GROMACS .gro file of C-alpha atoms in nm:
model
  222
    1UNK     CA    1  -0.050  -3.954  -3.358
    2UNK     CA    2   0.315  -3.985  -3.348
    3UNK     CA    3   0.514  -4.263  -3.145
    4UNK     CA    4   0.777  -3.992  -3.028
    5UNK     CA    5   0.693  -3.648  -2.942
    6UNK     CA    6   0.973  -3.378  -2.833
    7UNK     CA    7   0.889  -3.153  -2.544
    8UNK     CA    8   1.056  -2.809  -2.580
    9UNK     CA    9   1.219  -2.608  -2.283
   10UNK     CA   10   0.972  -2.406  -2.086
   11UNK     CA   11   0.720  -2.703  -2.110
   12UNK     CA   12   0.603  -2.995  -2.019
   13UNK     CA   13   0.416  -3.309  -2.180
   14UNK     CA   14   0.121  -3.490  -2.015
   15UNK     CA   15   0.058  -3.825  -2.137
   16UNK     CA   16  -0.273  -4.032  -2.074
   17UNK     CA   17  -0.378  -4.344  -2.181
   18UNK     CA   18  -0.747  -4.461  -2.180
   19UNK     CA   19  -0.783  -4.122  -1.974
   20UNK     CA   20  -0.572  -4.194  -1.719
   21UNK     CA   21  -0.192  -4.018  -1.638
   22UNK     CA   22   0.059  -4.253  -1.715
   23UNK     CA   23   0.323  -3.999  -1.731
   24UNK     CA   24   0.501  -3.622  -1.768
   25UNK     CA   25   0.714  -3.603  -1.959
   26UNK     CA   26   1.061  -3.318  -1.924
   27UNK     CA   27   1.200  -3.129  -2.219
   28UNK     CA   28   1.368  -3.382  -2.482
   29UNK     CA   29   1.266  -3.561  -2.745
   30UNK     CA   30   1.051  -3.923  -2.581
   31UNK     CA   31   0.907  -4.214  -2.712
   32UNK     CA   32   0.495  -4.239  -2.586
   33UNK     CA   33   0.374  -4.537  -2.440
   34UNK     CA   34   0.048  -4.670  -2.523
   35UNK     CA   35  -0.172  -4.672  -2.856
   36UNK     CA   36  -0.173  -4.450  -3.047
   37UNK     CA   37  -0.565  -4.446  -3.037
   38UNK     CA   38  -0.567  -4.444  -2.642
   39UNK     CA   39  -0.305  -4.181  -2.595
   40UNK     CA   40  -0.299  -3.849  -2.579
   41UNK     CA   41  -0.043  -3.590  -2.490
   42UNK     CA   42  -0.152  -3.199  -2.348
   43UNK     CA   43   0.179  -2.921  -2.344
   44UNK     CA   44   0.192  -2.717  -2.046
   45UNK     CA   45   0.347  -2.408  -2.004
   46UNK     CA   46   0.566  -2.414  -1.720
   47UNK     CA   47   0.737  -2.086  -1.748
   48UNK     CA   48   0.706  -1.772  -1.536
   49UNK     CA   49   0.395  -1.571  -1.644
   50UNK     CA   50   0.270  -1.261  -1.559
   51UNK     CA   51  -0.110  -1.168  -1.496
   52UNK     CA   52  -0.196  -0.843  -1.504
   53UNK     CA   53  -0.552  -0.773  -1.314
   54UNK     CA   54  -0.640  -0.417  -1.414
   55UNK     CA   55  -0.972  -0.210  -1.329
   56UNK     CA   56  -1.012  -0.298  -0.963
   57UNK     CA   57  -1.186  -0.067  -0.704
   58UNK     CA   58  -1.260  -0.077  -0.365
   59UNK     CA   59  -1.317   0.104  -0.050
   60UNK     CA   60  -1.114   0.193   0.214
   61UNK     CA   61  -1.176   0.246   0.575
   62UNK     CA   62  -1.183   0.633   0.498
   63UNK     CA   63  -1.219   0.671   0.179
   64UNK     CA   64  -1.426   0.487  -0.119
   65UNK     CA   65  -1.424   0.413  -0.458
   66UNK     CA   66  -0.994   0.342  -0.434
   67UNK     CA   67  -0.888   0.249  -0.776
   68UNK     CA   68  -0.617   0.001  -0.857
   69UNK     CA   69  -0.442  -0.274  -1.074
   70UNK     CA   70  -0.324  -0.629  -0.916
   71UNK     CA   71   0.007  -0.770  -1.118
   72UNK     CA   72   0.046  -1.201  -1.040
   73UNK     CA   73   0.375  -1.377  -1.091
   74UNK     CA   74   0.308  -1.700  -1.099
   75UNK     CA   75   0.411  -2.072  -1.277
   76UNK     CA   76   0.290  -2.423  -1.313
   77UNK     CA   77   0.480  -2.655  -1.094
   78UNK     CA   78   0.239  -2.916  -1.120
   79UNK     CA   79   0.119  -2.967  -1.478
   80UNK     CA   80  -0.126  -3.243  -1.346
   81UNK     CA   81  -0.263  -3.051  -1.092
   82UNK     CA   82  -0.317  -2.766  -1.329
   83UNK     CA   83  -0.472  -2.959  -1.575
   84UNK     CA   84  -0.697  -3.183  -1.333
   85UNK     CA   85  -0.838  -2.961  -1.042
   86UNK     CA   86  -0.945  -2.722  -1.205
   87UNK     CA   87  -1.116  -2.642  -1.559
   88UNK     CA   88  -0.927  -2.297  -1.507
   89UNK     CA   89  -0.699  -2.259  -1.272
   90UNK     CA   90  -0.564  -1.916  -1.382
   91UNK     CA   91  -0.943  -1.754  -1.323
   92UNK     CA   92  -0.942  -1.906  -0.969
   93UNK     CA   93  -0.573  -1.750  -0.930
   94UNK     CA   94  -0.756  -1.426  -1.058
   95UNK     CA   95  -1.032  -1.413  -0.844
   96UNK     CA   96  -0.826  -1.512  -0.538
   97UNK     CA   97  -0.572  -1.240  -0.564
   98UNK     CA   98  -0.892  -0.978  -0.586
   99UNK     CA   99  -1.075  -1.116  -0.277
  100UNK     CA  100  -0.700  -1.091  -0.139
  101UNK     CA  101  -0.652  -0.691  -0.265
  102UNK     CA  102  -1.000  -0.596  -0.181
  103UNK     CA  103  -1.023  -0.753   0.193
  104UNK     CA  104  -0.625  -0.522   0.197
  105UNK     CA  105  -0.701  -0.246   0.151
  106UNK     CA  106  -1.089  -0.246   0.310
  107UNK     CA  107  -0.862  -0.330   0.599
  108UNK     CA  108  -0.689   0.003   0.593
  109UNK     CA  109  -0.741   0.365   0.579
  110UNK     CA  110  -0.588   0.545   0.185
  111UNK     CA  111  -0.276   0.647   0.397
  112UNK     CA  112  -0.151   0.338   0.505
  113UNK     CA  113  -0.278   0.128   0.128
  114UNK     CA  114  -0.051   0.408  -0.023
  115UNK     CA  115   0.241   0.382   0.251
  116UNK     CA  116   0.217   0.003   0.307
  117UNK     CA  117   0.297  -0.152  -0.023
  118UNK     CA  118   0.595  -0.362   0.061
  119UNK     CA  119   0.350  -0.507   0.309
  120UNK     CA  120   0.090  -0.555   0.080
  121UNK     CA  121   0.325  -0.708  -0.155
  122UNK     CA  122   0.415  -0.975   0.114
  123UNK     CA  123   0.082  -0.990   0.306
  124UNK     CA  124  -0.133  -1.103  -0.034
  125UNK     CA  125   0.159  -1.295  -0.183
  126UNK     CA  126   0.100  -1.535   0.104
  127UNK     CA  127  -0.255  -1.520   0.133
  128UNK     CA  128  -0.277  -1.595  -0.259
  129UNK     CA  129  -0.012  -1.880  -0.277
  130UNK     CA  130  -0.176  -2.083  -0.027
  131UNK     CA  131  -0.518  -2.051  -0.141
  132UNK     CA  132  -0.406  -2.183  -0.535
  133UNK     CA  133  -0.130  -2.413  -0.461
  134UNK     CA  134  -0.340  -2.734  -0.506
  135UNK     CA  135  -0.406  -2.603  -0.869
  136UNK     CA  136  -0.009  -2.650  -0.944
  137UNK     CA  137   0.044  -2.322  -0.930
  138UNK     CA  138   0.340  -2.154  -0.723
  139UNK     CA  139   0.247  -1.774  -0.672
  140UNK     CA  140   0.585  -1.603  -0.658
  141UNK     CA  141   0.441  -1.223  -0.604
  142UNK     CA  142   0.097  -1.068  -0.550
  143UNK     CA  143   0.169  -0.654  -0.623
  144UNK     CA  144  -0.108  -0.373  -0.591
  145UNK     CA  145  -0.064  -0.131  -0.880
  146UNK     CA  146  -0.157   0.180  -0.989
  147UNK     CA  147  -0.339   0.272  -0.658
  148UNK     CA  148  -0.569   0.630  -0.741
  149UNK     CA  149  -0.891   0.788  -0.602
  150UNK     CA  150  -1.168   0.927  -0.829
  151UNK     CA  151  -1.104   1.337  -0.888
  152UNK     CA  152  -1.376   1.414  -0.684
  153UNK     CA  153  -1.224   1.279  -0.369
  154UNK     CA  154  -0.919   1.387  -0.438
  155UNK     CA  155  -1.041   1.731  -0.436
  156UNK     CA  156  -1.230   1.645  -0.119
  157UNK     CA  157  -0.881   1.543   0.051
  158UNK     CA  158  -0.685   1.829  -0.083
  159UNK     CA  159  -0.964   2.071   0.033
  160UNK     CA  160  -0.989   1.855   0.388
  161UNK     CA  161  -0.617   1.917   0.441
  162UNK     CA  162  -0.607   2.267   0.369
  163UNK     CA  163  -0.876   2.316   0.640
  164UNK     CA  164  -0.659   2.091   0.859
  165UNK     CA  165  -0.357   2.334   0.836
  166UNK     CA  166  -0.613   2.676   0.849
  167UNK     CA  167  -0.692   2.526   1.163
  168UNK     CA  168  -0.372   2.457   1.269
  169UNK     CA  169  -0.246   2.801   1.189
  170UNK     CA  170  -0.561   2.957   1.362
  171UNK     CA  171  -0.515   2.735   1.682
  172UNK     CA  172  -0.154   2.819   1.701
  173UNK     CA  173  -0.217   3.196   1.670
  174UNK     CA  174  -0.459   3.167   1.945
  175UNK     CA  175  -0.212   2.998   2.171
  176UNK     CA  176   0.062   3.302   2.087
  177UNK     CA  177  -0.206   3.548   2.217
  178UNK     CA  178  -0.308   3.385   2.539
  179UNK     CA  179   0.021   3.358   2.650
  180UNK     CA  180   0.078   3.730   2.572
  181UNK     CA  181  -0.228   3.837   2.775
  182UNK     CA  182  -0.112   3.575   3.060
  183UNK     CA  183   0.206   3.787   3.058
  184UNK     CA  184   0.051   4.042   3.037
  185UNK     CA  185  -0.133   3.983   3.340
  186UNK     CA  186   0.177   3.833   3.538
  187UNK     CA  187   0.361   4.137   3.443
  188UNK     CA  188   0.058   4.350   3.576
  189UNK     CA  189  -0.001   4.201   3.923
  190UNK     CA  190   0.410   4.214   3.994
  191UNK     CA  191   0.365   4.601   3.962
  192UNK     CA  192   0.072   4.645   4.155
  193UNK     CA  193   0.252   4.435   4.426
  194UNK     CA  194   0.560   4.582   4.390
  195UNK     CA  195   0.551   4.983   4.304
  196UNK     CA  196   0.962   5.001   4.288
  197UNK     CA  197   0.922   4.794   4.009
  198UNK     CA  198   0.761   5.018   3.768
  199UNK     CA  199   0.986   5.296   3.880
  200UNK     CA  200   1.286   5.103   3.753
  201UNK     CA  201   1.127   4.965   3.476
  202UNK     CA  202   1.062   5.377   3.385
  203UNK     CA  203   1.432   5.493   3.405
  204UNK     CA  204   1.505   5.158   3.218
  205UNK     CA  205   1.312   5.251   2.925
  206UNK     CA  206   1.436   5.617   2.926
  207UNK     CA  207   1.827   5.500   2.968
  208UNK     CA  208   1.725   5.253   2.615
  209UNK     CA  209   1.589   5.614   2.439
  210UNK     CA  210   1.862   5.744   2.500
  211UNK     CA  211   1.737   5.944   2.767
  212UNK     CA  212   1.850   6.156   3.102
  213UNK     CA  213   1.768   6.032   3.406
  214UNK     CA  214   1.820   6.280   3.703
  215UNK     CA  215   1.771   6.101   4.019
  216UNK     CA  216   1.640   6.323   4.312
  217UNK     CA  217   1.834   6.220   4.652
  218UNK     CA  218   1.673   6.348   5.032
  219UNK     CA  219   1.888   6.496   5.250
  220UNK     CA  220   1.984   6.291   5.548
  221UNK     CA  221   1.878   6.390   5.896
  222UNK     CA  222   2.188   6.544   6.086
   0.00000   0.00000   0.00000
């Protein structure tokens, strides 16, 4: 192996002797230290990646089977870490962010996991970051994607909300009626307690016809 080795941007160089970290090295071109036979030198990626989690499902609390993708920005801050915790830190980042999606949206009824995603966004960002940091990763955003529902429920909600406003509709005909027969009624009682009433109301439909109204007036008592 080389006595210099040149670390390009976007990476960095681990160096260990006898198995042991003796040093990381930034982008440049660096002299190693050591033997040649007890050294040895790993690259690691530092830049921003993007993991794309697709073919998720879960259920929510009204509705199973909810379909979805999980997209991971993330990047090694700790090339150490990242290559001594874990033998692969970027499954354990994986697996994290699905526990994270799946306790989300089981969490929620298909409204709000459709309505909420800004709060998703921030809520598993969090949840995720914490749980991987000590693999030298730095989680920058946890984002649900592509949320859908099998065809079968979506017909099942379509056909639920129909019957939701058929109801509606029936309900609020129903209301329109009983207050016509309550007027109805009110409208009855104030003639029967007051004859005069219909009289007037009489000559007031026949003056709206168009009609002649010939009022009869007793003579008065000399």
């Amino acid at each position: 192996m080389a006595r210099h080795v040149t670390v390009r941007t976007g990476t960095r160089a681990v160096v260990t002797v006898d198995g042991l970290v003796v040093a990381v090295l930034d982008p440049g071109r660096h002299r190693l230290p050591g033997r040649r036979s007890r050294r040895a030198v790993e690259v690691v990626d530092v830049r921003e990646n993007l993991l794309l989690i697709t073919s998720q499902e879960a259920a929510a609390l009204d509705v199973p089977g909810v379909r979805f993708a999980i997209a991971v920005r993330l990047r090694t801050v700790d090339p150490v870490a990242f290559g001594t915790v874990s033998q692969s830190p970027l499954d354990d980042v994986r697996l994290s962010a699905q526990v994270a999606a799946r306790d989300w949206i089981a969490a929620r009824t298909l409204q709000d996991v459709l309505t909420e995603r800004a709060g998703a966004t921030a809520d598993l960002t969090a949840g995720v970051a914490a749980g991987v940091a000590r693999f030298g990763v730095e989680v920058l955003e946890v984002a649900l994607r592509d949320v859908t529902v099998p065809g079968e429920v979506r017909r099942g909600l379509l056909e639920l909300a129909v019957a939701r406003h058929e109801s509606a509709a029936r309900l609020e005909r129903a209301r329109g009626e009983t207050a016509a027969l309550r007027a109805l009624a009110n409208g009855t009682r104030a003639l029967q307690d007051n004859p005069a009433l219909l009289q007037l109301r009489t000559v007031q439909a026949a003056v709206e016809r168009g009609g002649q109204v010939v009022l009869h007036v007793g003579e008065v008592a000399g």
